[in-house]
XYZ file of C-alpha atoms in Angstrom:
559
model
C 89.926 -3.358 122.736
C 86.506 -3.719 121.373
C 83.145 -5.376 122.434
C 81.856 -8.319 120.439
C 79.055 -7.784 118.032
C 76.672 -10.190 120.192
C 77.143 -7.970 123.299
C 76.163 -4.563 121.409
C 73.262 -6.462 119.772
C 72.178 -7.348 123.504
C 72.803 -3.689 124.587
C 70.795 -2.310 121.415
C 67.694 -4.048 122.440
C 67.009 -1.625 125.290
C 63.886 0.479 124.077
C 64.666 3.771 122.641
C 62.631 7.008 122.660
C 64.524 10.015 121.045
C 64.911 12.787 123.946
C 66.312 15.549 121.597
C 65.497 17.263 118.673
C 69.093 17.850 117.408
C 70.179 16.162 114.440
C 72.074 12.889 114.828
C 75.768 13.238 113.714
C 75.555 10.138 111.492
C 79.354 10.529 110.417
C 80.704 11.482 113.815
C 82.525 8.963 115.905
C 84.408 9.926 119.272
C 87.067 10.796 119.710
C 87.429 13.271 116.870
C 89.937 16.017 118.407
C 89.278 18.613 115.724
C 85.774 18.323 115.666
C 85.200 17.970 119.493
C 87.240 20.861 119.963
C 85.488 23.175 117.206
C 82.055 22.010 118.524
C 82.935 22.851 122.025
C 84.182 26.386 121.339
C 81.356 27.215 118.638
C 78.395 26.231 120.970
C 79.709 26.769 124.341
C 81.785 29.680 123.418
C 84.214 29.304 126.419
C 88.028 29.178 126.237
C 90.213 26.654 128.200
C 90.511 29.288 131.071
C 86.759 29.452 131.483
C 86.594 32.676 129.888
C 83.279 33.011 127.766
C 84.761 34.762 124.840
C 81.654 34.424 122.628
C 79.405 36.368 124.984
C 81.199 39.389 124.222
C 78.862 39.287 121.271
C 75.792 38.460 123.129
C 72.908 40.943 122.697
C 75.149 43.016 120.441
C 76.999 44.526 123.484
C 79.046 47.555 123.185
C 82.572 47.326 123.965
C 82.630 50.080 126.519
C 80.339 53.081 127.695
C 82.638 55.535 125.851
C 82.779 53.227 122.704
C 79.171 52.647 121.375
C 79.898 50.334 118.557
C 78.988 46.640 119.241
C 81.949 44.222 119.630
C 80.183 42.026 117.096
C 80.713 44.683 114.437
C 84.357 44.977 114.990
C 84.608 40.967 114.589
C 82.449 41.110 111.257
C 84.875 43.679 110.186
C 87.978 41.885 111.146
C 86.608 38.789 108.996
C 85.804 40.514 105.906
C 89.292 42.487 106.014
C 91.016 39.252 106.403
C 89.012 37.432 103.647
C 89.484 40.609 101.244
C 93.227 39.358 100.451
C 91.492 36.474 98.483
C 92.450 36.289 94.693
C 89.909 33.982 92.874
C 92.141 33.809 89.890
C 95.371 32.529 91.719
C 93.643 30.751 94.662
C 95.413 32.779 97.334
C 94.398 34.633 100.428
C 90.914 34.556 102.054
C 90.353 34.041 105.872
C 93.847 32.871 106.812
C 94.629 35.409 109.561
C 97.144 37.415 107.280
C 95.390 40.429 108.591
C 97.654 40.121 111.616
C 100.528 41.137 109.391
C 98.404 43.829 107.702
C 97.709 46.332 110.262
C 100.178 48.972 108.962
C 97.893 49.508 105.597
C 95.493 52.270 105.346
C 92.643 49.970 104.248
C 92.975 48.358 107.838
C 92.611 51.435 110.014
C 90.929 51.417 113.262
C 91.198 50.330 116.841
C 88.472 47.902 116.355
C 91.091 45.517 114.606
C 93.555 45.426 117.370
C 90.645 45.168 120.003
C 89.306 42.008 118.202
C 92.874 40.396 118.131
C 93.423 41.222 121.773
C 89.820 39.577 122.517
C 90.872 36.428 120.613
C 94.427 36.400 122.131
C 93.926 33.012 124.165
C 91.232 31.469 121.811
C 93.339 29.514 119.200
C 94.868 26.164 120.223
C 96.130 22.952 118.548
C 93.057 22.191 116.685
C 91.586 25.660 116.302
C 93.571 28.079 114.164
C 93.877 31.918 114.488
C 91.780 32.012 111.361
C 89.281 29.614 112.396
C 88.420 31.880 115.388
C 88.349 34.959 112.967
C 85.464 33.028 110.969
C 83.825 31.925 114.150
C 83.824 35.304 115.678
C 81.941 36.394 112.434
C 79.357 33.908 113.029
C 79.096 34.702 116.700
C 78.676 38.221 116.053
C 75.888 37.975 113.495
C 74.099 35.859 115.867
C 74.767 37.860 118.912
C 73.152 40.569 117.080
C 69.797 38.700 116.252
C 71.024 37.619 112.778
C 70.916 34.398 110.939
C 73.088 31.416 112.227
C 75.949 31.189 109.908
C 76.889 27.542 109.280
C 80.394 27.034 110.420
C 83.396 24.859 109.119
C 86.814 24.430 110.441
C 90.199 23.606 109.275
C 91.668 27.123 108.087
C 95.465 27.189 107.844
C 96.960 30.344 109.358
C 99.262 32.524 107.004
C 102.762 33.424 108.040
C 103.056 36.475 105.877
C 100.926 39.419 104.726
C 98.547 38.828 101.804
C 97.990 41.083 99.062
C 95.948 44.599 99.362
C 92.502 44.107 98.549
C 89.858 45.985 101.090
C 87.969 48.574 99.246
C 88.403 52.097 100.520
C 85.634 54.723 100.841
C 87.528 57.168 98.563
C 87.676 54.793 95.700
C 85.323 54.841 92.805
C 82.574 52.447 91.747
C 84.744 50.649 89.196
C 87.526 49.965 91.675
C 85.140 48.680 94.267
C 83.543 46.344 91.593
C 86.808 45.118 90.671
C 88.096 44.530 94.175
C 84.818 42.539 95.081
C 85.159 40.379 91.653
C 88.791 39.395 92.670
C 87.011 38.190 95.866
C 84.805 36.026 94.181
C 81.586 38.208 94.544
C 79.322 39.587 91.486
C 78.280 43.180 91.254
C 74.925 42.179 92.889
C 76.520 40.272 95.631
C 78.660 43.258 96.353
C 75.992 45.321 97.119
C 74.083 42.973 99.372
C 77.450 41.967 101.170
C 78.047 45.574 102.048
C 74.853 45.816 103.318
C 75.042 42.635 105.300
C 78.277 44.210 106.828
C 76.947 47.743 107.524
C 73.664 46.683 109.399
C 75.540 46.768 112.745
C 78.376 49.346 113.773
C 79.637 52.546 112.227
C 82.466 54.720 111.316
C 84.973 56.301 114.108
C 85.839 59.878 113.628
C 89.269 58.652 114.794
C 89.487 56.553 111.860
C 87.927 58.636 109.209
C 87.829 62.132 110.253
C 86.688 63.551 106.846
C 83.605 61.218 106.814
C 82.802 61.945 110.338
C 83.321 65.689 111.072
C 81.363 66.138 114.232
C 82.737 67.955 117.169
C 86.043 69.827 117.361
C 88.590 69.283 114.758
C 91.005 66.996 115.900
C 88.955 65.812 118.949
C 87.563 62.461 118.582
C 85.172 62.308 121.693
C 82.158 64.295 122.597
C 82.020 66.621 125.822
C 81.316 63.359 127.737
C 84.266 61.705 126.623
C 82.248 59.145 124.599
C 83.935 58.391 121.016
C 82.333 60.047 118.117
C 80.853 57.197 116.024
C 78.382 57.810 113.301
C 76.256 54.474 113.100
C 75.282 53.000 109.805
C 71.577 52.804 110.820
C 69.411 53.645 113.913
C 69.276 50.336 115.241
C 72.046 47.994 116.757
C 70.439 44.849 115.660
C 71.134 42.666 112.550
C 68.223 43.699 110.608
C 67.417 45.384 107.112
C 67.177 48.982 108.460
C 70.483 49.723 106.781
C 68.413 48.996 103.480
C 65.044 50.379 104.309
C 66.542 53.583 105.792
C 68.411 54.098 102.675
C 65.386 53.466 100.415
C 63.070 55.844 102.445
C 65.947 58.660 102.539
C 66.117 58.686 106.309
C 69.521 57.069 106.391
C 72.270 58.238 108.747
C 74.814 56.080 107.212
C 77.946 58.232 107.100
C 79.146 56.577 103.927
C 75.960 57.899 102.102
C 75.418 61.272 103.719
C 78.892 62.555 104.658
C 79.794 65.970 103.353
C 82.888 64.523 101.844
C 81.302 63.360 98.588
C 84.346 61.313 97.478
C 83.983 59.092 100.320
C 80.085 58.135 99.894
C 81.207 54.873 99.009
C 77.882 52.830 100.279
C 75.767 55.455 98.247
C 77.842 54.471 94.877
C 77.441 50.877 95.668
C 73.990 50.668 96.682
C 72.593 52.672 93.927
C 74.924 51.012 91.146
C 72.131 48.862 89.789
C 69.265 51.397 90.151
C 68.350 49.956 93.580
C 67.169 46.837 92.225
C 69.087 44.639 94.736
C 68.544 46.919 97.684
C 64.690 46.677 97.202
C 65.214 42.654 96.795
C 66.538 42.491 100.182
C 64.486 45.005 102.147
C 62.082 42.679 103.975
C 63.549 40.785 106.887
C 63.384 37.292 105.546
C 65.236 38.358 102.201
C 67.831 40.200 104.012
C 68.372 37.275 106.477
C 68.559 34.585 103.800
C 70.773 36.719 101.505
C 73.220 37.472 104.338
C 73.304 34.069 105.710
C 74.306 32.784 102.091
C 76.985 35.498 101.409
C 78.501 35.508 104.982
C 78.641 31.678 104.586
C 80.801 32.058 101.612
C 82.764 34.797 103.160
C 84.132 33.232 106.269
C 84.578 29.938 104.121
C 86.902 31.627 101.592
C 90.260 30.207 101.983
C 93.390 29.410 99.887
C 93.343 26.620 97.433
C 94.284 23.388 98.865
C 93.105 24.105 102.203
C 90.423 21.404 103.394
C 87.614 22.590 105.592
C 85.662 20.247 107.600
C 81.940 19.573 107.160
C 79.761 22.085 108.795
C 80.140 21.504 112.527
C 76.815 20.518 114.048
C 75.727 20.601 117.598
C 76.567 17.421 119.364
C 73.314 16.070 121.165
C 75.467 13.872 123.387
C 78.963 15.027 123.956
C 82.003 13.453 125.571
C 83.812 16.463 127.202
C 86.249 14.544 129.241
C 87.176 10.796 129.280
C 90.014 9.611 131.089
C 91.435 6.939 133.636
C 93.137 9.210 136.176
C 93.926 9.365 139.924
C 91.741 11.418 141.985
C 91.956 11.870 145.901
C 94.369 8.786 146.010
C 92.125 6.465 143.749
C 92.350 5.375 140.487
C 89.083 6.343 138.805
C 87.167 6.417 135.374
C 86.349 10.061 134.970
C 83.890 10.981 132.246
C 81.903 14.191 131.689
C 79.095 14.227 129.323
C 77.294 17.405 128.084
C 73.649 17.373 126.948
C 71.454 20.356 125.270
C 68.312 21.453 126.724
C 65.821 23.952 125.486
C 66.321 27.596 127.011
C 62.400 28.269 126.370
C 59.670 26.257 128.173
C 58.117 26.225 131.529
C 61.251 25.110 133.486
C 64.361 25.888 131.446
C 66.748 25.439 134.329
C 65.298 22.145 135.642
C 67.502 19.311 134.505
C 65.139 16.425 133.962
C 67.532 13.722 132.266
C 69.446 11.161 134.321
C 72.641 9.526 132.853
C 74.113 6.173 133.755
C 77.531 5.142 132.810
C 78.346 1.439 132.018
C 81.841 -0.053 131.434
C 83.661 -3.234 130.660
C 86.776 -4.435 132.522
C 89.918 -4.442 130.754
C 91.482 -7.356 132.505
C 90.419 -10.466 134.141
C 87.632 -13.082 133.446
C 85.234 -10.505 132.792
C 87.289 -8.586 130.219
C 85.611 -6.772 127.331
C 82.139 -7.581 129.240
C 82.559 -11.377 128.871
C 79.614 -13.156 130.086
C 77.748 -9.969 129.858
C 79.349 -8.561 132.926
C 79.166 -4.834 133.041
C 79.803 -2.236 135.743
C 77.683 1.002 136.421
C 77.654 4.140 138.325
C 75.503 7.293 138.562
C 76.798 10.744 137.932
C 78.385 12.257 140.934
C 78.301 15.831 139.846
C 75.242 17.440 137.751
C 75.917 20.991 136.749
C 73.915 23.544 134.645
C 76.049 25.506 132.244
C 74.585 28.923 132.514
C 76.495 30.530 129.648
C 76.832 29.637 125.963
C 77.603 31.201 122.842
C 75.118 33.295 121.001
C 74.808 30.560 118.290
C 73.632 28.106 121.039
C 71.263 31.207 122.104
C 69.850 31.338 118.432
C 69.189 27.604 118.717
C 67.214 28.034 121.902
C 70.006 25.660 123.713
C 72.024 25.649 126.832
C 73.617 22.793 128.474
C 73.995 20.611 131.571
C 76.827 18.060 132.271
C 77.019 14.916 134.058
C 80.425 14.009 135.626
C 81.351 10.466 136.567
C 84.186 9.452 138.842
C 83.692 5.808 139.187
C 86.441 4.083 141.186
C 88.225 1.407 139.297
C 89.633 -1.978 140.378
C 92.735 -3.668 139.105
C 90.463 -4.854 136.210
C 90.498 -1.272 134.935
C 88.294 -0.398 132.067
C 88.172 -0.942 128.325
C 85.332 0.953 127.097
C 81.927 2.569 128.324
C 78.474 3.720 127.147
C 75.399 5.149 128.684
C 71.803 5.123 129.296
C 69.816 8.169 129.461
C 66.144 8.653 130.838
C 64.054 11.880 130.908
C 61.382 12.261 133.713
C 59.184 14.057 131.158
C 59.506 11.365 128.293
C 59.042 7.530 128.786
C 61.907 5.113 127.737
C 65.501 5.027 127.775
C 68.130 6.257 125.329
C 71.463 4.044 124.862
C 74.536 6.321 123.918
C 76.999 4.026 122.667
C 78.956 5.844 120.124
C 77.133 4.561 117.166
C 77.238 0.920 118.116
C 80.767 0.323 119.067
C 81.062 1.958 122.533
C 83.466 4.525 123.662
C 86.795 2.505 123.596
C 89.654 3.699 126.030
C 92.652 2.661 123.856
C 95.223 2.107 126.676
C 95.536 2.587 130.356
C 99.355 2.401 130.453
C 100.084 6.101 130.354
C 97.615 8.426 132.312
C 97.404 12.182 133.113
C 96.454 13.230 136.507
C 95.121 16.955 136.840
C 94.538 16.417 140.383
C 97.963 15.791 141.104
C 99.422 18.453 138.782
C 100.045 21.706 140.393
C 101.035 25.411 139.596
C 103.179 27.842 141.207
C 103.471 31.662 140.359
C 106.873 33.910 140.540
C 105.800 37.421 139.647
C 103.688 37.368 136.472
C 105.083 33.837 135.317
C 102.941 30.815 136.129
C 104.885 27.442 136.188
C 102.926 24.345 135.608
C 103.828 20.923 137.078
C 102.497 18.407 134.969
C 102.004 15.021 136.310
C 101.672 11.550 134.187
C 101.444 8.119 135.635
C 102.879 4.753 133.990
C 101.205 1.403 135.146
C 103.719 -1.074 136.491
C 107.079 -0.817 137.624
C 108.439 -0.407 134.019
C 110.707 2.776 133.389
C 109.814 4.502 130.120
C 112.743 4.641 127.624
C 111.348 8.132 126.565
C 108.896 10.450 128.333
C 108.481 13.773 126.601
C 106.042 16.584 126.709
C 105.390 18.356 123.544
C 104.050 21.897 123.919
C 102.213 23.935 121.222
C 101.101 27.446 121.582
C 99.663 29.582 118.695
C 99.617 32.760 120.666
C 102.079 35.779 120.204
C 104.420 36.608 122.781
C 103.805 39.782 124.892
C 100.728 40.537 122.895
C 102.569 42.002 119.876
C 101.601 42.417 116.203
C 102.635 41.296 113.762
C 102.505 38.040 115.499
C 105.218 35.701 116.227
C 104.781 32.038 114.485
C 103.312 29.236 116.538
C 105.798 27.921 119.422
C 106.617 24.143 119.423
C 108.718 23.214 122.483
C 109.395 19.993 124.409
C 110.194 19.115 127.865
C 111.262 15.789 129.501
C 109.426 13.946 132.383
C 111.470 12.464 135.256
C 110.082 10.155 137.920
C 108.766 12.136 140.882
C 109.584 10.110 144.145
C 107.645 12.781 146.306
C 104.323 11.295 144.774
C 103.254 7.675 146.240
C 102.112 5.046 143.814
C 98.539 4.496 143.399
C 96.776 1.383 142.138
C 100.212 0.316 140.519
C 100.817 3.726 138.819
C 104.338 5.330 139.278
C 104.194 8.841 138.530
C 106.554 11.155 136.451
C 106.496 15.051 136.251
C 107.893 17.943 134.426
C 107.574 21.652 135.119
C 106.795 24.183 132.198
C 105.694 27.721 131.406
C 103.498 28.937 128.683
C 102.908 32.074 126.948
C 98.838 31.906 126.820
C 95.935 30.273 128.122
C 95.461 28.459 124.805
C 98.468 26.331 124.867
C 98.138 22.660 124.917
C 100.570 19.636 125.637
C 100.800 16.210 124.439
C 102.272 13.379 126.353
C 104.752 11.111 124.190
C 106.182 8.039 126.020
C 107.651 4.792 125.069
C 106.862 1.909 127.452
C 107.937 -1.635 127.197
C 108.661 -0.807 123.350
C 105.108 0.764 122.917
C 104.503 4.152 121.984
C 101.911 5.680 124.107
C 100.437 9.317 123.648
C 97.863 11.393 125.303
C 96.789 14.248 123.164
C 95.350 17.876 123.596
C 95.836 18.674 127.243
C 94.990 22.214 128.582
C 97.687 23.093 131.379
C 95.529 26.100 132.231
C 92.673 23.960 133.412
C 94.689 23.040 136.505
C 94.763 26.573 137.424
C 91.120 27.270 137.013
C 89.928 23.826 137.601
C 87.567 24.224 134.373
C 87.048 21.246 132.187
């Protein structure tokens, strides 16, 4: 149900002062499930379970005390090795997660590959592919080490088999390297820059390349303190041009330049291939950052022909994180959570100065759709500062606060909602109305109740009892739960294909009716915390759906 044009003309007469410097998302309308999911993960960096996956790259942190290479370097390497299967002539390969089927190749040697895959085990979901996460991990890693923000687009499609071999190896000659990069779509000049952009963080493990890194006892991969022997590419673990400047001033420690095994001095052959013209051109920080931003943007968006990527995912300055009619504590409520960004810098970075009020229209009765300009309103019951965000949000000087509403509903229910936002530091009021049409609630006949849903555990298996409500005493002719899980079973590689399964709801007479809703439940198990479910009911001849529900959020109470 949509509001009248006259009503929105009235609402839009409220004086407006722009509170945020974030770009307006001119083409965005809520809901947009894929964009909503991508934006939340890209900037908040948190999985459904509440685990802040992106923070593993924050501050270029090392994986462990005995493994001094940054996690970010492993994520960046994973992305390049996945992309390296691209064939520009055939339009095949690219970042498509085929790397998960290619770990048996010498070109993909290294514990960092499996480490990264394990990092991302629970991150993909219905709207974010495994290959989307690989590209996002590279962007997080670069930003987490102080590098440029890489514009990010989603929509990659996961491969189901291995791609062609294509990763350059240290022992190969310059002609082979040049040919490999050309097939990936890069010129000789771009090859030089891209290698430098990839080798400004991280290093080479002795366990992976024992003829390149020869320190310590033969066959022993750790030093006397038990720390893995890794020769770093330069003297800083920061995304900077030191890998370039140290090469140019002959102080480099880059093992692929100075190794005693001359046949494996691949960086030396590549960097010097044009007489150092390119290396000199990217030696200053601004040139290095701009060049790497451009090349890495191309790299993470190299996909097979026919794959349609989204536009660049921008930070949403007013994000609807949750919007549902549901049952909480025995009462039908309109539950909405919105997220607002605020600067990390400034005199009071942790002070929430904004106030958000929700307004909504009745769905039924004489005031349906705000007839006669009748509206309902409520203030946020729960205001929370989110203290964790992705390295990309950090680079944009942004962290977040959320405002949650749990507005009791009468039999009139709700058809749409909108907001007014004020800021104690800025005069005026901002109306947030989804570009003018309000945030529309398409139906209230079928609802999901996380509050009534439960979990139980037997050994390592968690069972999720999912509860749906149907309005009125009308038995559904079909009540199905569709389960989608991208994750490998038992964390094995090569990976299994995505799991599609179904379960049927039955009426749950142990739950008393609330507000005219009769409840149905089903119990499922899932392989991973990234699994999602969709409700698919037929009630009174109407096909009703609820999309993209994460069962794990019942367990962790994190939405």
